[in-house]
Amino acid sequence: MQAFTQLNGLVAPLDRANVDTDAIIPKQFLKSIKRSGFGPNAFDEWRYLDRGEPGMDNSQRPLNKEFVLNQPRYQGASILLTRENFGCGSSREHAPWALEDYGFKVIIASSFADIFFNNCFKNGMLPIVLSADIVDTLFKQVVANEGYALNVDLAAQTVTSPTGEVYPFEVDAFRKHCLLNGLDDIGLTMQQQDKIKAFETKHRQAQPWLFV
Amino acid sequence: MAKTLYDKLFDSHVVAEENGTALIYIDRHLVHEVTSPQAFEGLRLAGRKPWRVSSIVATADHNTPTTGWEKGLAGIADPVARIQIETLTENIREFGAKAYFPFMDARQGIVHVMGPEQGATLPGMTVVCGDSHTSTHGAFGALAHGIGTSEVEHVMATQCLVQKKSKAMLVSVEGELQAGVTAKDVALAIIGKIGTAGGNGFAIEFAGSAIRGLSMEGRMTLCNMAIEAGARAGMVAVDDATINYVKGRPFAPNEEQWEAAVAYWKTLHSDEGAKFDASVSLRAEEIQPQVTWGTSPEMVVGVDGKVPSLDMAKNDVQRGDWERAYAYMGLTANTPITDIAIDKVFIGSCTNSRIEDLRAAAAVAKGKHVAPNVKLAMVVPGSGLVKAQAEQEGLDKVFKDAGFEWREPGCSMCLAMNADKLEPGERCASTSNRNFEGRQGQGGRTHLVSPEMAAAAAVAGHFVDVRSL
C-alpha cells in the first residue's frame, strides 16, 4: 500500500449528506474483476448526462455541467469536502478505489459510514472527521475562494487552512501507523500467526462444531 | 461484570489486542462473485492460501439472471457478468471452500438467505462477507458484519480481522405489533427514528417482547436493515426460536455435539444490568406499515402519512437533501402516500425473500390481480430452496394467477446488477433495503415496503394500507 504522510491539495465541495456508495460508483461497474480503472466512473450518474456502461469511452460522454466536480475550478482536486454519513450503504470497496483513481487522497466530512471509513485506510486514503461547524466553515471558504487548498499533515493530525487556521483531527493509532508507513495489513497480521494458531486450538476445543 | 451480547461475542473472539485495536477470529466467511475476485487475485499475487478453507461458503447471487436458466451459463446475456460468475467458480476450484453453490445449483441463492438456510450461520459465530447486509446473520446471536474486499483477502489469508470494538446500542421494541405490521416496518420505523447515521460506530442489539415475538425470518429482516441505520452489526439474543431454526440444517452441529452447542448458545444474551452506550425504545402498537418517500431509508413515513414538507426538516442540510429527493422522486410535499401510483413491484432481496415473506405476499395477492397500470410485478425467491418450498406450497401459482412473474433466485432488482432494473422515472414498490438514487436502475424511483404492502400496492396500482384490506 502507498504511504500517506502529508498533502497540500485543492479542495472540491460536495454539499450533500448521506452520499452513498451506489452514487460513488454505480453497480454496473462492479462487474469488473480488477481493482483499478474506476476513476472515470466515480459519481457516474451525477457526472454525465447519459447512462454509463462498462467499456464506454468516457472522454466522449456528455458531462453534466451542473455537477460540482465538473466545474473547471475544481479540476485536479485531491481533497473532497462533504457532509455527514459519507459512504453509507453498500460495502463495495470499489467506492474508495474509484475516488482514489479519480485523484482524491483525503475526504473531509462531519461523519462517515463505518465500512467505507475502514475501506479508505486499506487504500492509502485518509478520511478525516471534523465537526459539523468546522465543515460548514470550510464549505463557505471553499466556495468563496477559487483555488482553495488545505494542508493535511497526518503525523501532526492537523488540517491547516490557507489563512493559517489549524484544525486538529483524531485518527486511530494503528491505522495512522499503517498509513504513514504504507504497511500491508496482512503482512502485519501474519507476524501474529502463533497467536492465531493458539487461539484456534482453544476455540476448536470449546466449540468443535465450528470446525467441521 | 454484566456483559452485553455484543461484549460476549466480541470478547470471545479476540486473538490479540493492542491500544484498543483487536485482532478477532472469524468463524464463517461467506463469499460471492462481486467482491471476491480482487481478493483471490491478491492471494495469488502474494502466493498465499486461505488459512482455513472449511470456513468458506460461497455462492453466486449478485449478477445472476432471474430468467433464461434453461440456457445455462450461455443464458447470461452480459459477457462481463458471465466472466465474473465463471471467475468465482475458477477461484473456488483453485483455493477451495467448505461448500460452493454455483449458478443454477438447487441450493444457490442470495448469500444471506443461503447461509442460514444451510445452517452455515450458527449462534456465537463471527460471520463476515464482502457485503454490507451481512448484518442479517446477527439474527442468530452471531457477530456478523460486512467487510470490504481488502478485508475479504485479509480474512482469507489470516482467518482474522483487525477491528476496533464498537459501542453497543440497545433498541428495544416492547408490546405487540398490529396485524399487517411486519419486521420490515419495525426496521424502517427504527431508521426513521434514529436516522441512517444513527447507528454509526455502534453494534445494535434488538430486544423487547415484540422482537422476541418475531420469527427467525423476521429477525433476519430486522438485522439485515441494521446497516441502513448505520450499524455494521445488528443482533438478537438466542432463544428457543433460534435453536429450533438451526436444528437439523445441513451444517448444524451433529447429534454428538448438539447438547454442548445448545448449552453454550443459551448463554448468548445480554446479562441483567449490562450497560449499553445508547438506548432507544419504541412501542410496537404505535408502528404503522411504513413506506419510504425519498432517496434514503430514513425518508420514511407511515402509510397513512404524507410526504413531509420542508418546514419539518431539522436543518439546512436536510432541507437541501429533501428538495433533491422531491425532484428525483417526482413528488411534492404533503402528497398522501396512498395517492402515489406505481409502475413496478419487486418482491425479493436479502431483506424479504424468505418463505415467510412469500407466504405473506401471496396471502394478499390470492384471488386478486395486478392493477393495469403496473407494468411488471415480479417475485424473486431468495434461494433455490425457498423457490422449491414455495412451489410445493403452490405460492408460485397464486402469484402467477394474480399476474406476477415468478423468477429464478438471486439479488435481482435490489441492486439491479443483472437485467432486472427500473427505467428512468419508473416508480417501484420494493421489498428491498435501499432507495438510493439509481439503486434499482438509473433514474428509477424506489419506495421501500414490506412484502404485504408491496403485494397490496401491486393489486391496487398505488400504495394502500394493508390493514384496510
mmCIF file of C-alpha atoms in Angstrom, chain B residues 21-191:
data_model
loop_
_atom_site.group_PDB
_atom_site.id
_atom_site.type_symbol
_atom_site.label_atom_id
_atom_site.label_comp_id
_atom_site.label_asym_id
_atom_site.label_seq_id
_atom_site.Cartn_x
_atom_site.Cartn_y
_atom_site.Cartn_z
ATOM 1 C CA THR B 21 -7.236 -2.400 18.164
ATOM 2 C CA ALA B 22 -8.082 -6.080 18.279
ATOM 3 C CA LEU B 23 -7.434 -8.999 16.021
ATOM 4 C CA ILE B 24 -10.624 -11.070 16.053
ATOM 5 C CA TYR B 25 -11.006 -14.629 14.810
ATOM 6 C CA ILE B 26 -13.565 -15.271 12.061
ATOM 7 C CA ASP B 27 -15.600 -18.468 12.116
ATOM 8 C CA ARG B 28 -17.556 -18.170 8.889
ATOM 9 C CA HIS B 29 -16.619 -16.420 5.662
ATOM 10 C CA LEU B 30 -19.392 -16.120 3.085
ATOM 11 C CA VAL B 31 -18.172 -15.341 -0.418
ATOM 12 C CA HIS B 32 -19.924 -14.152 -3.586
ATOM 13 C CA GLU B 33 -18.819 -13.234 -7.090
ATOM 14 C CA VAL B 34 -18.737 -9.431 -6.940
ATOM 15 C CA THR B 35 -16.477 -8.550 -4.016
ATOM 16 C CA SER B 36 -14.147 -11.564 -4.103
ATOM 17 C CA PRO B 37 -12.224 -11.636 -7.417
ATOM 18 C CA GLN B 38 -9.750 -8.913 -6.386
ATOM 19 C CA ALA B 39 -9.215 -10.661 -3.038
ATOM 20 C CA PHE B 40 -8.423 -14.012 -4.678
ATOM 21 C CA GLU B 41 -6.129 -12.211 -7.101
ATOM 22 C CA GLY B 42 -4.352 -10.626 -4.126
ATOM 23 C CA LEU B 43 -3.781 -14.056 -2.569
ATOM 24 C CA ARG B 44 -2.499 -15.376 -5.864
ATOM 25 C CA LEU B 45 -0.053 -12.496 -6.363
ATOM 26 C CA ALA B 46 1.317 -12.876 -2.826
ATOM 27 C CA GLY B 47 1.489 -16.670 -3.062
ATOM 28 C CA ARG B 48 -0.900 -17.056 -0.112
ATOM 29 C CA LYS B 49 -3.530 -19.698 0.578
ATOM 30 C CA PRO B 50 -6.719 -19.498 2.640
ATOM 31 C CA TRP B 51 -5.947 -20.053 6.331
ATOM 32 C CA ARG B 52 -8.954 -22.338 6.880
ATOM 33 C CA VAL B 53 -10.788 -23.486 3.782
ATOM 34 C CA SER B 54 -13.581 -25.039 5.866
ATOM 35 C CA SER B 55 -14.694 -21.554 6.965
ATOM 36 C CA ILE B 56 -15.582 -20.536 3.404
ATOM 37 C CA VAL B 57 -19.079 -20.973 1.966
ATOM 38 C CA ALA B 58 -19.648 -19.450 -1.458
ATOM 39 C CA THR B 59 -22.399 -18.823 -3.970
ATOM 40 C CA ALA B 60 -23.161 -16.605 -6.956
ATOM 41 C CA ASP B 61 -26.050 -14.203 -6.410
ATOM 42 C CA HIS B 62 -25.495 -10.519 -7.280
ATOM 43 C CA ASN B 63 -25.021 -10.886 -11.011
ATOM 44 C CA THR B 64 -27.057 -13.951 -11.843
ATOM 45 C CA PRO B 65 -30.036 -13.627 -14.190
ATOM 46 C CA THR B 66 -33.551 -14.494 -12.982
ATOM 47 C CA THR B 67 -34.726 -15.790 -16.359
ATOM 48 C CA GLY B 68 -33.319 -17.972 -19.135
ATOM 49 C CA TRP B 69 -31.857 -20.649 -16.876
ATOM 50 C CA GLU B 70 -32.740 -23.318 -19.420
ATOM 51 C CA LYS B 71 -29.828 -21.976 -21.482
ATOM 52 C CA GLY B 72 -27.341 -22.426 -18.624
ATOM 53 C CA LEU B 73 -24.315 -20.149 -18.446
ATOM 54 C CA ALA B 74 -24.978 -19.155 -22.039
ATOM 55 C CA GLY B 75 -28.190 -17.577 -20.753
ATOM 56 C CA ILE B 76 -26.189 -14.835 -19.035
ATOM 57 C CA ALA B 77 -26.514 -12.248 -21.748
ATOM 58 C CA ASP B 78 -23.951 -9.863 -20.294
ATOM 59 C CA PRO B 79 -20.464 -11.247 -21.073
ATOM 60 C CA VAL B 80 -18.841 -9.185 -18.288
ATOM 61 C CA ALA B 81 -21.251 -10.640 -15.708
ATOM 62 C CA ARG B 82 -20.625 -14.116 -17.039
ATOM 63 C CA ILE B 83 -16.874 -13.734 -16.630
ATOM 64 C CA GLN B 84 -17.363 -12.662 -13.028
ATOM 65 C CA ILE B 85 -19.551 -15.683 -12.263
ATOM 66 C CA GLU B 86 -17.120 -18.045 -14.001
ATOM 67 C CA THR B 87 -14.214 -16.404 -12.173
ATOM 68 C CA LEU B 88 -15.781 -17.322 -8.837
ATOM 69 C CA THR B 89 -16.033 -20.954 -9.921
ATOM 70 C CA GLU B 90 -12.389 -20.942 -11.004
ATOM 71 C CA ASN B 91 -11.269 -19.281 -7.781
ATOM 72 C CA ILE B 92 -13.129 -21.761 -5.602
ATOM 73 C CA ARG B 93 -11.674 -24.604 -7.644
ATOM 74 C CA GLU B 94 -8.176 -23.217 -7.057
ATOM 75 C CA PHE B 95 -8.466 -22.159 -3.401
ATOM 76 C CA GLY B 96 -11.206 -24.431 -2.053
ATOM 77 C CA ALA B 97 -14.295 -23.989 0.134
ATOM 78 C CA LYS B 98 -16.380 -25.960 2.604
ATOM 79 C CA ALA B 99 -19.291 -25.581 0.199
ATOM 80 C CA TYR B 100 -19.922 -23.836 -3.089
ATOM 81 C CA PHE B 101 -23.353 -23.428 -4.627
ATOM 82 C CA PRO B 102 -22.662 -22.197 -8.148
ATOM 83 C CA PHE B 103 -25.083 -20.541 -10.538
ATOM 84 C CA MET B 104 -28.137 -22.794 -11.012
ATOM 85 C CA ASP B 105 -27.309 -25.204 -8.183
ATOM 86 C CA ALA B 106 -30.511 -26.205 -6.379
ATOM 87 C CA ARG B 107 -29.142 -24.554 -3.205
ATOM 88 C CA GLN B 108 -27.840 -21.391 -4.873
ATOM 89 C CA GLY B 109 -29.282 -18.198 -3.545
ATOM 90 C CA ILE B 110 -28.709 -14.815 -2.006
ATOM 91 C CA VAL B 111 -25.766 -15.332 0.299
ATOM 92 C CA HIS B 112 -27.737 -14.056 3.328
ATOM 93 C CA VAL B 113 -30.621 -16.415 2.622
ATOM 94 C CA MET B 114 -28.474 -19.421 1.701
ATOM 95 C CA GLY B 115 -26.163 -19.198 4.754
ATOM 96 C CA PRO B 116 -28.823 -19.520 7.479
ATOM 97 C CA GLU B 117 -30.779 -21.996 5.361
ATOM 98 C CA GLN B 118 -27.785 -24.341 5.283
ATOM 99 C CA GLY B 119 -27.004 -23.910 8.970
ATOM 100 C CA ALA B 120 -23.757 -22.274 7.858
ATOM 101 C CA THR B 121 -24.663 -19.426 10.213
ATOM 102 C CA LEU B 122 -24.727 -20.545 13.846
ATOM 103 C CA PRO B 123 -25.201 -18.765 17.158
ATOM 104 C CA GLY B 124 -21.988 -17.469 18.691
ATOM 105 C CA MET B 125 -20.157 -17.291 15.377
ATOM 106 C CA THR B 126 -18.293 -14.385 13.900
ATOM 107 C CA VAL B 127 -19.544 -14.123 10.330
ATOM 108 C CA VAL B 128 -18.160 -11.872 7.603
ATOM 109 C CA CYS B 129 -18.914 -11.370 3.939
ATOM 110 C CA GLY B 130 -17.959 -8.749 1.392
ATOM 111 C CA ASP B 131 -21.467 -7.388 1.538
ATOM 112 C CA SER B 132 -22.943 -4.829 3.899
ATOM 113 C CA HIS B 133 -26.097 -6.854 4.540
ATOM 114 C CA THR B 134 -24.087 -9.490 6.375
ATOM 115 C CA SER B 135 -25.641 -7.902 9.462
ATOM 116 C CA THR B 136 -28.551 -10.257 8.653
ATOM 117 C CA HIS B 137 -26.814 -13.168 10.383
ATOM 118 C CA GLY B 138 -26.865 -11.342 13.721
ATOM 119 C CA ALA B 139 -30.434 -12.653 13.990
ATOM 120 C CA PHE B 140 -28.851 -15.885 15.271
ATOM 121 C CA GLY B 141 -26.972 -14.287 18.151
ATOM 122 C CA ALA B 142 -23.885 -14.112 15.946
ATOM 123 C CA LEU B 143 -21.495 -11.202 15.391
ATOM 124 C CA ALA B 144 -21.845 -10.565 11.697
ATOM 125 C CA HIS B 145 -20.843 -7.689 9.534
ATOM 126 C CA GLY B 146 -19.957 -6.626 6.048
ATOM 127 C CA ILE B 147 -16.357 -6.036 5.033
ATOM 128 C CA GLY B 148 -14.524 -4.567 2.051
ATOM 129 C CA THR B 149 -12.562 -6.584 -0.467
ATOM 130 C CA SER B 150 -9.182 -5.868 1.192
ATOM 131 C CA GLU B 151 -10.646 -7.356 4.354
ATOM 132 C CA VAL B 152 -12.007 -10.336 2.407
ATOM 133 C CA GLU B 153 -8.419 -11.028 1.374
ATOM 134 C CA HIS B 154 -7.206 -10.421 4.937
ATOM 135 C CA VAL B 155 -9.705 -12.891 6.397
ATOM 136 C CA MET B 156 -8.873 -15.490 3.770
ATOM 137 C CA ALA B 157 -5.148 -15.178 4.461
ATOM 138 C CA THR B 158 -5.221 -14.910 8.263
ATOM 139 C CA GLN B 159 -8.701 -16.039 9.451
ATOM 140 C CA CYS B 160 -8.747 -12.761 11.369
ATOM 141 C CA LEU B 161 -9.992 -9.234 11.052
ATOM 142 C CA VAL B 162 -8.444 -6.088 12.520
ATOM 143 C CA GLN B 163 -11.247 -4.467 14.492
ATOM 144 C CA LYS B 164 -11.877 -1.732 16.982
ATOM 145 C CA LYS B 165 -14.679 -2.661 19.299
ATOM 146 C CA SER B 166 -17.854 -0.726 18.502
ATOM 147 C CA LYS B 167 -20.092 0.913 21.053
ATOM 148 C CA ALA B 168 -23.231 -1.025 21.979
ATOM 149 C CA MET B 169 -26.742 0.269 21.341
ATOM 150 C CA LEU B 170 -29.927 -1.302 22.667
ATOM 151 C CA VAL B 171 -33.021 -0.877 20.516
ATOM 152 C CA SER B 172 -35.959 -2.190 22.396
ATOM 153 C CA VAL B 173 -39.447 -2.696 20.975
ATOM 154 C CA GLU B 174 -41.995 -3.642 23.589
ATOM 155 C CA GLY B 175 -45.600 -4.634 23.032
ATOM 156 C CA GLU B 176 -47.444 -6.403 20.265
ATOM 157 C CA LEU B 177 -47.283 -5.487 16.589
ATOM 158 C CA GLN B 178 -50.594 -4.819 14.877
ATOM 159 C CA ALA B 179 -51.770 -7.291 12.249
ATOM 160 C CA GLY B 180 -50.228 -6.245 8.914
ATOM 161 C CA VAL B 181 -47.182 -4.723 10.592
ATOM 162 C CA THR B 182 -44.006 -6.693 9.985
ATOM 163 C CA ALA B 183 -40.322 -6.826 10.889
ATOM 164 C CA LYS B 184 -39.682 -4.659 7.813
ATOM 165 C CA ASP B 185 -41.922 -1.950 9.239
ATOM 166 C CA VAL B 186 -40.156 -2.188 12.590
ATOM 167 C CA ALA B 187 -36.792 -1.793 10.836
ATOM 168 C CA LEU B 188 -37.963 1.225 8.824
ATOM 169 C CA ALA B 189 -39.609 2.803 11.871
ATOM 170 C CA ILE B 190 -36.339 2.476 13.802
ATOM 171 C CA ILE B 191 -34.380 4.044 10.926
#
